[in-house]
Short mmCIF file of C-alpha atoms in Angstrom, two decimals:
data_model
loop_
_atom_site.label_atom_id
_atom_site.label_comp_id
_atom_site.label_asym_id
_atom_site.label_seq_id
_atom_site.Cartn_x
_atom_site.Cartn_y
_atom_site.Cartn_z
CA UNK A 1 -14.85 28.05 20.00
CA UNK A 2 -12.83 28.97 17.36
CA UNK A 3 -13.15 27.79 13.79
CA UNK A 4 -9.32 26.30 14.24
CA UNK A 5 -10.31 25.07 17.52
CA UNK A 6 -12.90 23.28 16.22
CA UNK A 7 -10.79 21.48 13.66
CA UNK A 8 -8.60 20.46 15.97
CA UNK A 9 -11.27 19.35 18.39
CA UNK A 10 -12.92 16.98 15.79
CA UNK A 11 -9.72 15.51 14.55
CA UNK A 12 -8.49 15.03 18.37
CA UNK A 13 -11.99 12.93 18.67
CA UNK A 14 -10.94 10.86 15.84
CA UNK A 15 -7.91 9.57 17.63
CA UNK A 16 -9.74 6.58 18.98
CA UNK A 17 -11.18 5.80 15.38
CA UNK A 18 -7.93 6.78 14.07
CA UNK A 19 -5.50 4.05 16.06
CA UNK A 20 -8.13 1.42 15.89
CA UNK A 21 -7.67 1.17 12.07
CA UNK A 22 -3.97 1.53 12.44
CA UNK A 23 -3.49 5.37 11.70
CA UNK A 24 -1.25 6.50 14.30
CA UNK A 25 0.16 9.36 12.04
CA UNK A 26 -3.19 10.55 12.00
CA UNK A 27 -3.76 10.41 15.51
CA UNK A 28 -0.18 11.86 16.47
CA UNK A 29 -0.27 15.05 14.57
CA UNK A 30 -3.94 15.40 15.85
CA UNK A 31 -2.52 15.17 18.88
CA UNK A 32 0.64 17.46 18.46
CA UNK A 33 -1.89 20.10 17.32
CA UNK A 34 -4.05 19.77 19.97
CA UNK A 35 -1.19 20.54 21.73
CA UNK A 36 0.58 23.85 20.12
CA UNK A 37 -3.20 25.29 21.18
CA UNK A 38 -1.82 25.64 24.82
CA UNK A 39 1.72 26.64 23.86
CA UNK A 40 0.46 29.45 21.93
CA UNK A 41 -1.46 30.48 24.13
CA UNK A 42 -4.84 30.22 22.47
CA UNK A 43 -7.48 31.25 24.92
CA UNK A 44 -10.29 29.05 25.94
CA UNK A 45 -12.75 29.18 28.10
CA UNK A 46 -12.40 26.61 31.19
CA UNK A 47 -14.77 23.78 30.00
CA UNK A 48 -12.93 24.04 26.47
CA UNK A 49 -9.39 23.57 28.11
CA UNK A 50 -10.72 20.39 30.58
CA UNK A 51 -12.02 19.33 27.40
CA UNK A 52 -8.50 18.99 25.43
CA UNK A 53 -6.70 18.33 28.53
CA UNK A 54 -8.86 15.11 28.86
CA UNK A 55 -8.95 14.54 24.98
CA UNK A 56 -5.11 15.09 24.97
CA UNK A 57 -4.44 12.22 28.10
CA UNK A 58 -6.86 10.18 26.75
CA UNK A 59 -5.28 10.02 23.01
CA UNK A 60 -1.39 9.41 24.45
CA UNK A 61 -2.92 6.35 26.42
CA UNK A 62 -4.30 4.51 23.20
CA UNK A 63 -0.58 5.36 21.52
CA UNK A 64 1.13 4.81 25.00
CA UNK A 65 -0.57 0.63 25.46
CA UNK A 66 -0.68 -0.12 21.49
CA UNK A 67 1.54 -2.64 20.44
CA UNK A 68 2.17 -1.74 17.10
CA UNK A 69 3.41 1.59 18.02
CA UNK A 70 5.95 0.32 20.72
CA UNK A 71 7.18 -1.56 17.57
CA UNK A 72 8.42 1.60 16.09
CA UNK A 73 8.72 3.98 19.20
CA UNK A 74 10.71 2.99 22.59
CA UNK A 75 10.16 6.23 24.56
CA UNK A 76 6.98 5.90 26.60
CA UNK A 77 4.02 8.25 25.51
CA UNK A 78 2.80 10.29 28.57
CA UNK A 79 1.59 13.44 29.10
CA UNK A 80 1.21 15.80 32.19
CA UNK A 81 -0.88 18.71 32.17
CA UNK A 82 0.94 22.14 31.83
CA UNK A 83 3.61 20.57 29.67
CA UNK A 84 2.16 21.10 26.18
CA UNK A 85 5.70 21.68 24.98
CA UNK A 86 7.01 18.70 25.82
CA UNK A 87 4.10 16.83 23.89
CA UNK A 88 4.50 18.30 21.16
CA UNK A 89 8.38 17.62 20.92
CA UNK A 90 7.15 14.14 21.67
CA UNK A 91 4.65 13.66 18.71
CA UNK A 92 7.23 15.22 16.48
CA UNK A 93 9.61 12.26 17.47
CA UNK A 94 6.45 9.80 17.35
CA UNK A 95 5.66 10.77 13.62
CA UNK A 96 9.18 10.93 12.67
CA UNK A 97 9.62 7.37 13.72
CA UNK A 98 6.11 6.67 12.18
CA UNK A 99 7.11 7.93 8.61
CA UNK A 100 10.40 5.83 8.66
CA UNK A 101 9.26 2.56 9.35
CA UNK A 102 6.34 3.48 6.67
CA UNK A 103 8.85 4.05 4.10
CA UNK A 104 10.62 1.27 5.64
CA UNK A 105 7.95 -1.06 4.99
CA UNK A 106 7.00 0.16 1.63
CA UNK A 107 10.43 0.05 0.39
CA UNK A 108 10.62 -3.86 1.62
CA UNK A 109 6.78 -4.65 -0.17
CA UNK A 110 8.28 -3.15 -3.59
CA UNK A 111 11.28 -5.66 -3.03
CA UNK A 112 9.04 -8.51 -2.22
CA UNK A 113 7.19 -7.47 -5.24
CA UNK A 114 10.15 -7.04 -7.71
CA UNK A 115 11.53 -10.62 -6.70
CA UNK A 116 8.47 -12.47 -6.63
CA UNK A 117 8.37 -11.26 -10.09
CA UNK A 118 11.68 -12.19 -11.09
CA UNK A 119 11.23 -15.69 -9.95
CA UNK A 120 7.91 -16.35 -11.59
CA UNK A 121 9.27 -14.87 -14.98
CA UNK A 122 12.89 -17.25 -14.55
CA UNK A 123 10.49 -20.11 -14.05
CA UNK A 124 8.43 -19.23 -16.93
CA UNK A 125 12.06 -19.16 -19.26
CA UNK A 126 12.79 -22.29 -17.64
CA UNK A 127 9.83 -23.63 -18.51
CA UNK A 128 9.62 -22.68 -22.43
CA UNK A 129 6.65 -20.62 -21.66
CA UNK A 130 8.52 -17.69 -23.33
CA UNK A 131 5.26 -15.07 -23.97
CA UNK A 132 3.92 -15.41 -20.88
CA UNK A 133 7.54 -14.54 -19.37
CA UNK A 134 7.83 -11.52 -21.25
CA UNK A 135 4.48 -10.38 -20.27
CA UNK A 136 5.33 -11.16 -16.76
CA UNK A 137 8.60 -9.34 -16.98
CA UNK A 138 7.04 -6.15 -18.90
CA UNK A 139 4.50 -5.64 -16.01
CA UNK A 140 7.01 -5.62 -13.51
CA UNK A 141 9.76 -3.49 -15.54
CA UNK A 142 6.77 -1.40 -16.20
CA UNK A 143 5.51 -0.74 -12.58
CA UNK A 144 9.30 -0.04 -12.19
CA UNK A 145 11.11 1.58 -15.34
CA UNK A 146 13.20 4.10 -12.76
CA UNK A 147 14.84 0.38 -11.52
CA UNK A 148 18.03 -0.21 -13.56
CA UNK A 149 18.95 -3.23 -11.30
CA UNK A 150 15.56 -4.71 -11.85
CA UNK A 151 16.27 -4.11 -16.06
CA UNK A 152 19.60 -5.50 -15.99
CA UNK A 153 18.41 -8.60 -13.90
CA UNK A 154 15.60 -9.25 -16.41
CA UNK A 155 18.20 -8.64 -19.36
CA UNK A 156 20.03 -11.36 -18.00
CA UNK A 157 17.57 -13.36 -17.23
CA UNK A 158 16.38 -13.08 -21.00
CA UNK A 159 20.35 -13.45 -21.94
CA UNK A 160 20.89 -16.78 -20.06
CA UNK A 161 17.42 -18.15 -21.83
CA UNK A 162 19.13 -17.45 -25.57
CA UNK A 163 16.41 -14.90 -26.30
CA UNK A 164 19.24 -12.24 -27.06
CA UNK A 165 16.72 -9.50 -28.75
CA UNK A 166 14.42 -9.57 -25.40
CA UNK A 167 17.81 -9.11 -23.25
CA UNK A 168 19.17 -6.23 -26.23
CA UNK A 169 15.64 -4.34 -25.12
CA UNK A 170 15.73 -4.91 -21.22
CA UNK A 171 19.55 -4.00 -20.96
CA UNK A 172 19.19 -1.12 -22.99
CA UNK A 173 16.75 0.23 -21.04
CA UNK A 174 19.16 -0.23 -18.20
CA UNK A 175 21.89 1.43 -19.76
CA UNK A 176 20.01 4.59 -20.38
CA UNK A 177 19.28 4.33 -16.64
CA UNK A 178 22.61 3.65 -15.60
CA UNK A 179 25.17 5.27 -18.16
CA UNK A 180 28.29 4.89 -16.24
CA UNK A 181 27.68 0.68 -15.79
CA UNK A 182 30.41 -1.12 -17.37
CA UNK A 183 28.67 -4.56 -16.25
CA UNK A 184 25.34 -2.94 -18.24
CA UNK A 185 27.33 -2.14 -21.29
CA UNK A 186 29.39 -5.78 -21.55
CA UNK A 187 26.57 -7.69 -21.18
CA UNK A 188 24.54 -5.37 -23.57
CA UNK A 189 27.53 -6.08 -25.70
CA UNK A 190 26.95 -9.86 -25.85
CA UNK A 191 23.58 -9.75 -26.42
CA UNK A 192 24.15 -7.72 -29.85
CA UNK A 193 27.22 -10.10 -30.67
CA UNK A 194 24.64 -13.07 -30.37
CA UNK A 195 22.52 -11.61 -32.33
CA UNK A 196 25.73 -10.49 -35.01
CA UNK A 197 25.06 -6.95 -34.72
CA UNK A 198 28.76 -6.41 -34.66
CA UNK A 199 28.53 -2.87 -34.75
CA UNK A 200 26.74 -1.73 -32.04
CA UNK A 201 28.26 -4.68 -29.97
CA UNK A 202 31.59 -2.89 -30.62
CA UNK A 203 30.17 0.22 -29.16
CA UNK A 204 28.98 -1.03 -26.03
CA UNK A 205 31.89 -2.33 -25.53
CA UNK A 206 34.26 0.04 -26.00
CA UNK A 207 32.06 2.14 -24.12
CA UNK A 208 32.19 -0.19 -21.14
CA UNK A 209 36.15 -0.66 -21.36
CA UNK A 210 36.11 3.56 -21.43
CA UNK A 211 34.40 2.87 -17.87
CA UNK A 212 36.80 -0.19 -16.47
CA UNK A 213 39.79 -0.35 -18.45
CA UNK A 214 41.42 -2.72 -15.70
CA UNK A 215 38.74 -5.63 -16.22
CA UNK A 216 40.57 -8.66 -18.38
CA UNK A 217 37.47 -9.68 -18.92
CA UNK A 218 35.90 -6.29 -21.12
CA UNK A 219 39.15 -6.63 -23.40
CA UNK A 220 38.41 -10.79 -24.04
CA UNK A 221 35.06 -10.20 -24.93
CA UNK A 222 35.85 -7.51 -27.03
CA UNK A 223 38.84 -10.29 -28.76
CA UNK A 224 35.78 -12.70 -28.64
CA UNK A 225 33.61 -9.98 -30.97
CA UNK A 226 36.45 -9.87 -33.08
CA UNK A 227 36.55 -13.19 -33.52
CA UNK A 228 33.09 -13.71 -34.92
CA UNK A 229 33.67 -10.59 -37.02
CA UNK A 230 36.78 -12.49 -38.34
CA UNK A 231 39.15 -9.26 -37.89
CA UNK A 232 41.90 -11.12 -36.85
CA UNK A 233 44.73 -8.71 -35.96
CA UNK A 234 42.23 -7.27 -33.23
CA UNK A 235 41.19 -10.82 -31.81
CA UNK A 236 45.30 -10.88 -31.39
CA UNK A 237 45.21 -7.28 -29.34
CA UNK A 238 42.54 -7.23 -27.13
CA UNK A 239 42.92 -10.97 -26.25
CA UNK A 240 46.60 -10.09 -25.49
CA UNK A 241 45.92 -6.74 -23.12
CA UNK A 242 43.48 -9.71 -21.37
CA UNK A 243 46.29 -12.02 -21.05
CA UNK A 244 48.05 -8.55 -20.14
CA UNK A 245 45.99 -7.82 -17.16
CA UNK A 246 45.51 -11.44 -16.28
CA UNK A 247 47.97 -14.01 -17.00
CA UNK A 248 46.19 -17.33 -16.47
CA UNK A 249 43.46 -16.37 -18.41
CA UNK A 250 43.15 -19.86 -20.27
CA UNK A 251 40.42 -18.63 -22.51
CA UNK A 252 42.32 -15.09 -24.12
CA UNK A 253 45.65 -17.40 -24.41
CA UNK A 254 43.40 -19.91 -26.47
CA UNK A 255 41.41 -17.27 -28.02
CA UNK A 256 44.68 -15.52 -28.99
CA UNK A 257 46.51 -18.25 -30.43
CA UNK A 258 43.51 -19.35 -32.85
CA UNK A 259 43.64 -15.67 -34.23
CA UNK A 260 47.34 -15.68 -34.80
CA UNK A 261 46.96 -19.06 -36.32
CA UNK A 262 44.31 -17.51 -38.76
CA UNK A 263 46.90 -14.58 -39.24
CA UNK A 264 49.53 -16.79 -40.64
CA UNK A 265 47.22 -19.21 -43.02
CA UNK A 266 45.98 -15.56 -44.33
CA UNK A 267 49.56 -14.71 -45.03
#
């Protein structure tokens, strides 16, 4: 026996082992190997080729009756002698539909993960225990710092609490991630306007009204930063394109009215 037909053999006689502890991959391209022997016309001597034939029928039934695998694969797993090609097809669709309910299922852990970890850091906000939500929150955005959605929900969550230089970091983070968010960049924006960093507040949102210049809501916080940064002829223009773009917007007709109001004392 070859030295590839012995690999082959030994990982075929794993199979058993292999579905047992729930590694049908393994045991499906052992078998789909096992297989390509006959269709490439590998020659064996007759014991060797009762050998796999028996190894091969014997494999397909522990992958044919297990339940987990009819989770994940409908067609039924049989094999017939002197159809090698066939099985192998078959094991190809088998791992296939192995490896996507794999990723499948990892992708749904990480989820379960990520929330879990939102909700125990919200609670910990909500519960004044503010270090031991930041540490919660920089474990998980650190096990995850490709995730913009994850940054921008912890941002916010730090944004709602009133601890604007925790949500400045976390949304930051997201905007570098996600440079073409105008949701990142407005509520970046607020964060620096709580925490009277005018300036940069400007930035992001200009930034975020180059992205959606149709939002009402972009040009009234931007009349609402001019506000606390007492440039009154501005508070009167952006809260005006906000009216602009939305009409029974209570809050820009208020918030332009109070600047025009400090226009005219100035005068």
């Amino acid at each position: 026996m070859s030295q590839e037909m012995s690999g082959i053999r030994r990982a075929l006689s794993r199979v058993s082992s292999d579905v047992k502890q729930g590694l049908y991959i393994s045991a499906a391209t052992s078998i789909r190997d096992a297989a390509r022997l006959f269709t490439r016309g590998v020659s064996m001597i007759k014991n060797e080729q009762e050998e796999f034939v028996t190894m091969l029928h014997s494999g397909c039934e522990l992958l044919r009756y297990n339940k987990e695998v009819a989770k994940y694969f409908p067609l039924a797993i049989t094999y017939t002698p002197g159809q090698e090609a066939a099985l192998v097809g078959l094991m190809n669709q088998l791992i296939e539909a192995l490896q996507e309910a794999t990723t499948e299922d990892t992708i749904k852990k990480h989820e379960e993960r990520k929330q879990a970890g939102l909700a125990k850091g919200r609670k910990e906000l909500a519960d004044g225990e503010h270090d031991e939500a930041r540490r919660t929150f920089r474990e998980l955005t650190d096990e995850y710092s490709d995730d913009s959605q994850l940054a921008t929900e912890v941002g916010e969550s730090f944004l709602q609490a009133g601890l604007y230089e925790d949500a400045s970091r976390h949304l930051g983070a997201a905007a570098r991630l996600t440079p073409d968010s105008a949701h990142v960049f407005n509520r970046l924006g607020i964060a620096l306007r709580k925490m009277k960093r005018y300036d940069k507040a400007e930035q992001y949102f200009l930034h975020a009204l180059s992205l959606e210049t149709g939002d009402p809501n972009l040009h009234f916080n931007l009349g609402r930063l001019y506000l606390d940064w007492m440039d009154w002829e501005k508070t009167v223009i952006f809260a005006e394109k906000a009216l602009a773009l939305n009409p029974q917007f209570a809050e820009a007709a208020k918030l332009a009215a109070y600047a025009k109001r400090k226009l005219a004392e100035a005068h």
